Structures are given as structure tokens and as C-alpha cells.
Amino acid sequence: MDFVRTTSPKTFSYVRTADDEVHGHHASGLLIVPDNAYFSKNQFISDTRYQSFALTFGVADRIAQSIGMDKAERFAISLAFKDDALNVANHIVAKDLEVYA
């Protein structure tokens, strides 16, 4: 976060969250994208008018490779992306939530 804030302050912003258990994330479905497949977030939003959050581990790995200064930092960044994604999924994926695969 400090890296983006200091190197590109005009593109950095804080996201406002709700004061509830899931911090404003109220999902209506989950799409599991298999390896070597892609999800077009912008096309989905355009087609459905629903917002979407999408991050694949492959993209997380490429981001980590781009901004990590050495092998250890790249590994830590990649792991942090995956941990965050799983943590968010753990909070928003609940009983009776539709899952699309």
C-alpha cells in the first residue's frame, strides 16, 4: 500500500467499508474459474450491471513478479494475495449462496 501511495498518489484511494461482519461485501454468487480460463470482469459488469470482484492466482503471481524486489519478497506478495483472496471468500461465501463453476 505504501508503494502505490508514494509512487502514484493520484491513483491511490481508500475504499469505504460498511461496519458489518463482511465489511460491505454482500455477494450473490461465486464463479470458480478453472486454470487456463479467464473471466472478463468488465464484460460481465457491462452485460449484467452487477459489480464483480475478480482475482486469479495467476494474475496475483504476475503482479508479485512485477513489484517484488527479490525472490523472497515476490513469494511473500504472492502468498499475501492468495491469503487475502481466501480470507475474503471465507467471509462472503455462505450457505445458500449460488456457486457457478
PDB file of C-alpha atoms in Angstrom:
ATOM      1  CA  MET A   1       0.000   0.000   0.000  1.00  0.00           C
ATOM      2  CA  ASP A   2       2.789   2.417   0.830  1.00  0.00           C
ATOM      3  CA  PHE A   3       4.428   1.645  -2.525  1.00  0.00           C
ATOM      4  CA  VAL A   4       1.344   2.697  -4.521  1.00  0.00           C
ATOM      5  CA  ARG A   5       0.632   5.672  -2.279  1.00  0.00           C
ATOM      6  CA  THR A   6       4.162   7.057  -2.669  1.00  0.00           C
ATOM      7  CA  THR A   7       4.829   6.206  -6.321  1.00  0.00           C
ATOM      8  CA  SER A   8       1.398   7.001  -7.761  1.00  0.00           C
ATOM      9  CA  PRO A   9      -0.602   9.072  -5.280  1.00  0.00           C
ATOM     10  CA  LYS A  10      -3.178  10.210  -7.851  1.00  0.00           C
ATOM     11  CA  THR A  11      -4.292   6.614  -8.435  1.00  0.00           C
ATOM     12  CA  PHE A  12      -4.452   5.650  -4.764  1.00  0.00           C
ATOM     13  CA  SER A  13      -7.665   5.787  -2.771  1.00  0.00           C
ATOM     14  CA  TYR A  14      -9.167   4.243   0.305  1.00  0.00           C
ATOM     15  CA  VAL A  15     -12.274   2.137  -0.136  1.00  0.00           C
ATOM     16  CA  ARG A  16     -15.059   2.913   2.292  1.00  0.00           C
ATOM     17  CA  THR A  17     -16.365  -0.183   4.061  1.00  0.00           C
ATOM     18  CA  ALA A  18     -19.552  -0.869   5.942  1.00  0.00           C
ATOM     19  CA  ASP A  19     -19.444  -1.521   9.649  1.00  0.00           C
ATOM     20  CA  ASP A  20     -20.753  -5.062   9.435  1.00  0.00           C
ATOM     21  CA  GLU A  21     -19.328  -8.559   9.647  1.00  0.00           C
ATOM     22  CA  VAL A  22     -18.416  -8.707   5.946  1.00  0.00           C
ATOM     23  CA  HIS A  23     -17.368  -5.024   5.623  1.00  0.00           C
ATOM     24  CA  GLY A  24     -19.973  -4.309   2.957  1.00  0.00           C
ATOM     25  CA  HIS A  25     -19.291  -7.365   0.795  1.00  0.00           C
ATOM     26  CA  HIS A  26     -22.675  -8.861   0.027  1.00  0.00           C
ATOM     27  CA  ALA A  27     -22.157 -11.434  -2.685  1.00  0.00           C
ATOM     28  CA  SER A  28     -24.943 -13.089  -4.616  1.00  0.00           C
ATOM     29  CA  GLY A  29     -22.813 -15.677  -6.374  1.00  0.00           C
ATOM     30  CA  LEU A  30     -19.382 -17.161  -6.800  1.00  0.00           C
ATOM     31  CA  LEU A  31     -17.743 -18.129 -10.069  1.00  0.00           C
ATOM     32  CA  ILE A  32     -14.851 -20.555  -9.883  1.00  0.00           C
ATOM     33  CA  VAL A  33     -12.607 -20.034 -12.887  1.00  0.00           C
ATOM     34  CA  PRO A  34     -10.604 -23.148 -13.766  1.00  0.00           C
ATOM     35  CA  ASP A  35      -6.899 -22.983 -14.598  1.00  0.00           C
ATOM     36  CA  ASN A  36      -6.145 -21.663 -18.093  1.00  0.00           C
ATOM     37  CA  ALA A  37      -9.559 -19.993 -18.314  1.00  0.00           C
ATOM     38  CA  TYR A  38     -10.424 -16.323 -17.951  1.00  0.00           C
ATOM     39  CA  PHE A  39     -13.245 -14.185 -16.599  1.00  0.00           C
ATOM     40  CA  SER A  40     -13.960 -10.865 -18.268  1.00  0.00           C
ATOM     41  CA  LYS A  41     -14.905  -8.679 -15.308  1.00  0.00           C
ATOM     42  CA  ASN A  42     -15.648  -5.578 -17.374  1.00  0.00           C
ATOM     43  CA  GLN A  43     -17.786  -7.522 -19.872  1.00  0.00           C
ATOM     44  CA  PHE A  44     -19.697  -9.141 -17.010  1.00  0.00           C
ATOM     45  CA  ILE A  45     -20.433  -5.733 -15.457  1.00  0.00           C
ATOM     46  CA  SER A  46     -21.457  -4.336 -18.847  1.00  0.00           C
ATOM     47  CA  ASP A  47     -23.751  -7.292 -19.585  1.00  0.00           C
ATOM     48  CA  THR A  48     -25.388  -7.633 -16.162  1.00  0.00           C
ATOM     49  CA  ARG A  49     -24.968  -4.267 -14.410  1.00  0.00           C
ATOM     50  CA  TYR A  50     -23.723  -6.231 -11.380  1.00  0.00           C
ATOM     51  CA  GLN A  51     -20.397  -5.383  -9.823  1.00  0.00           C
ATOM     52  CA  SER A  52     -17.774  -8.078  -9.731  1.00  0.00           C
ATOM     53  CA  PHE A  53     -14.535  -8.773  -7.933  1.00  0.00           C
ATOM     54  CA  ALA A  54     -12.102 -10.988  -9.772  1.00  0.00           C
ATOM     55  CA  LEU A  55      -8.559 -12.041  -8.994  1.00  0.00           C
ATOM     56  CA  THR A  56      -6.972 -15.229 -10.204  1.00  0.00           C
ATOM     57  CA  PHE A  57      -3.894 -16.662  -8.581  1.00  0.00           C
ATOM     58  CA  GLY A  58      -2.090 -16.444 -11.923  1.00  0.00           C
ATOM     59  CA  VAL A  59      -2.696 -12.685 -12.025  1.00  0.00           C
ATOM     60  CA  ALA A  60      -1.601 -12.399  -8.395  1.00  0.00           C
ATOM     61  CA  ASP A  61       1.623 -14.221  -9.258  1.00  0.00           C
ATOM     62  CA  ARG A  62       2.293 -11.897 -12.213  1.00  0.00           C
ATOM     63  CA  ILE A  63       1.709  -8.833 -10.032  1.00  0.00           C
ATOM     64  CA  ALA A  64       4.081 -10.230  -7.411  1.00  0.00           C
ATOM     65  CA  GLN A  65       6.731 -10.845 -10.068  1.00  0.00           C
ATOM     66  CA  SER A  66       6.361  -7.263 -11.292  1.00  0.00           C
ATOM     67  CA  ILE A  67       6.617  -5.434  -7.979  1.00  0.00           C
ATOM     68  CA  GLY A  68       8.698  -7.751  -5.792  1.00  0.00           C
ATOM     69  CA  MET A  69      12.302  -6.643  -5.377  1.00  0.00           C
ATOM     70  CA  ASP A  70      13.740 -10.128  -4.812  1.00  0.00           C
ATOM     71  CA  LYS A  71      12.651 -13.771  -4.729  1.00  0.00           C
ATOM     72  CA  ALA A  72      11.616 -13.685  -1.061  1.00  0.00           C
ATOM     73  CA  GLU A  73       9.549 -10.525  -1.487  1.00  0.00           C
ATOM     74  CA  ARG A  74       7.885 -11.849  -4.657  1.00  0.00           C
ATOM     75  CA  PHE A  75       6.951 -15.037  -2.779  1.00  0.00           C
ATOM     76  CA  ALA A  76       5.572 -13.048   0.182  1.00  0.00           C
ATOM     77  CA  ILE A  77       3.488 -10.785  -2.080  1.00  0.00           C
ATOM     78  CA  SER A  78       2.088 -13.755  -3.993  1.00  0.00           C
ATOM     79  CA  LEU A  79       1.225 -15.555  -0.768  1.00  0.00           C
ATOM     80  CA  ALA A  80      -0.414 -12.422   0.675  1.00  0.00           C
ATOM     81  CA  PHE A  81      -2.656 -12.063  -2.418  1.00  0.00           C
ATOM     82  CA  LYS A  82      -3.757 -15.690  -2.090  1.00  0.00           C
ATOM     83  CA  ASP A  83      -4.308 -15.429   1.661  1.00  0.00           C
ATOM     84  CA  ASP A  84      -6.401 -12.291   1.195  1.00  0.00           C
ATOM     85  CA  ALA A  85      -8.491 -13.865  -1.574  1.00  0.00           C
ATOM     86  CA  LEU A  86      -9.191 -16.948   0.520  1.00  0.00           C
ATOM     87  CA  ASN A  87      -9.986 -14.827   3.575  1.00  0.00           C
ATOM     88  CA  VAL A  88     -12.477 -12.700   1.618  1.00  0.00           C
ATOM     89  CA  ALA A  89     -14.023 -15.808   0.065  1.00  0.00           C
ATOM     90  CA  ASN A  90     -14.329 -17.378   3.504  1.00  0.00           C
ATOM     91  CA  HIS A  91     -16.367 -14.384   4.700  1.00  0.00           C
ATOM     92  CA  ILE A  92     -18.642 -13.897   1.688  1.00  0.00           C
ATOM     93  CA  VAL A  93     -19.281 -17.483   0.645  1.00  0.00           C
ATOM     94  CA  ALA A  94     -22.092 -18.662   2.832  1.00  0.00           C
ATOM     95  CA  LYS A  95     -24.841 -21.257   2.941  1.00  0.00           C
ATOM     96  CA  ASP A  96     -27.371 -20.877   0.101  1.00  0.00           C
ATOM     97  CA  LEU A  97     -25.020 -18.701  -1.982  1.00  0.00           C
ATOM     98  CA  GLU A  98     -25.124 -19.736  -5.632  1.00  0.00           C
ATOM     99  CA  VAL A  99     -21.853 -21.121  -6.954  1.00  0.00           C
ATOM    100  CA  TYR A 100     -21.147 -21.039 -10.686  1.00  0.00           C
ATOM    101  CA  ALA A 101     -18.432 -23.318 -11.996  1.00  0.00           C
TER     102      ALA A 101
END
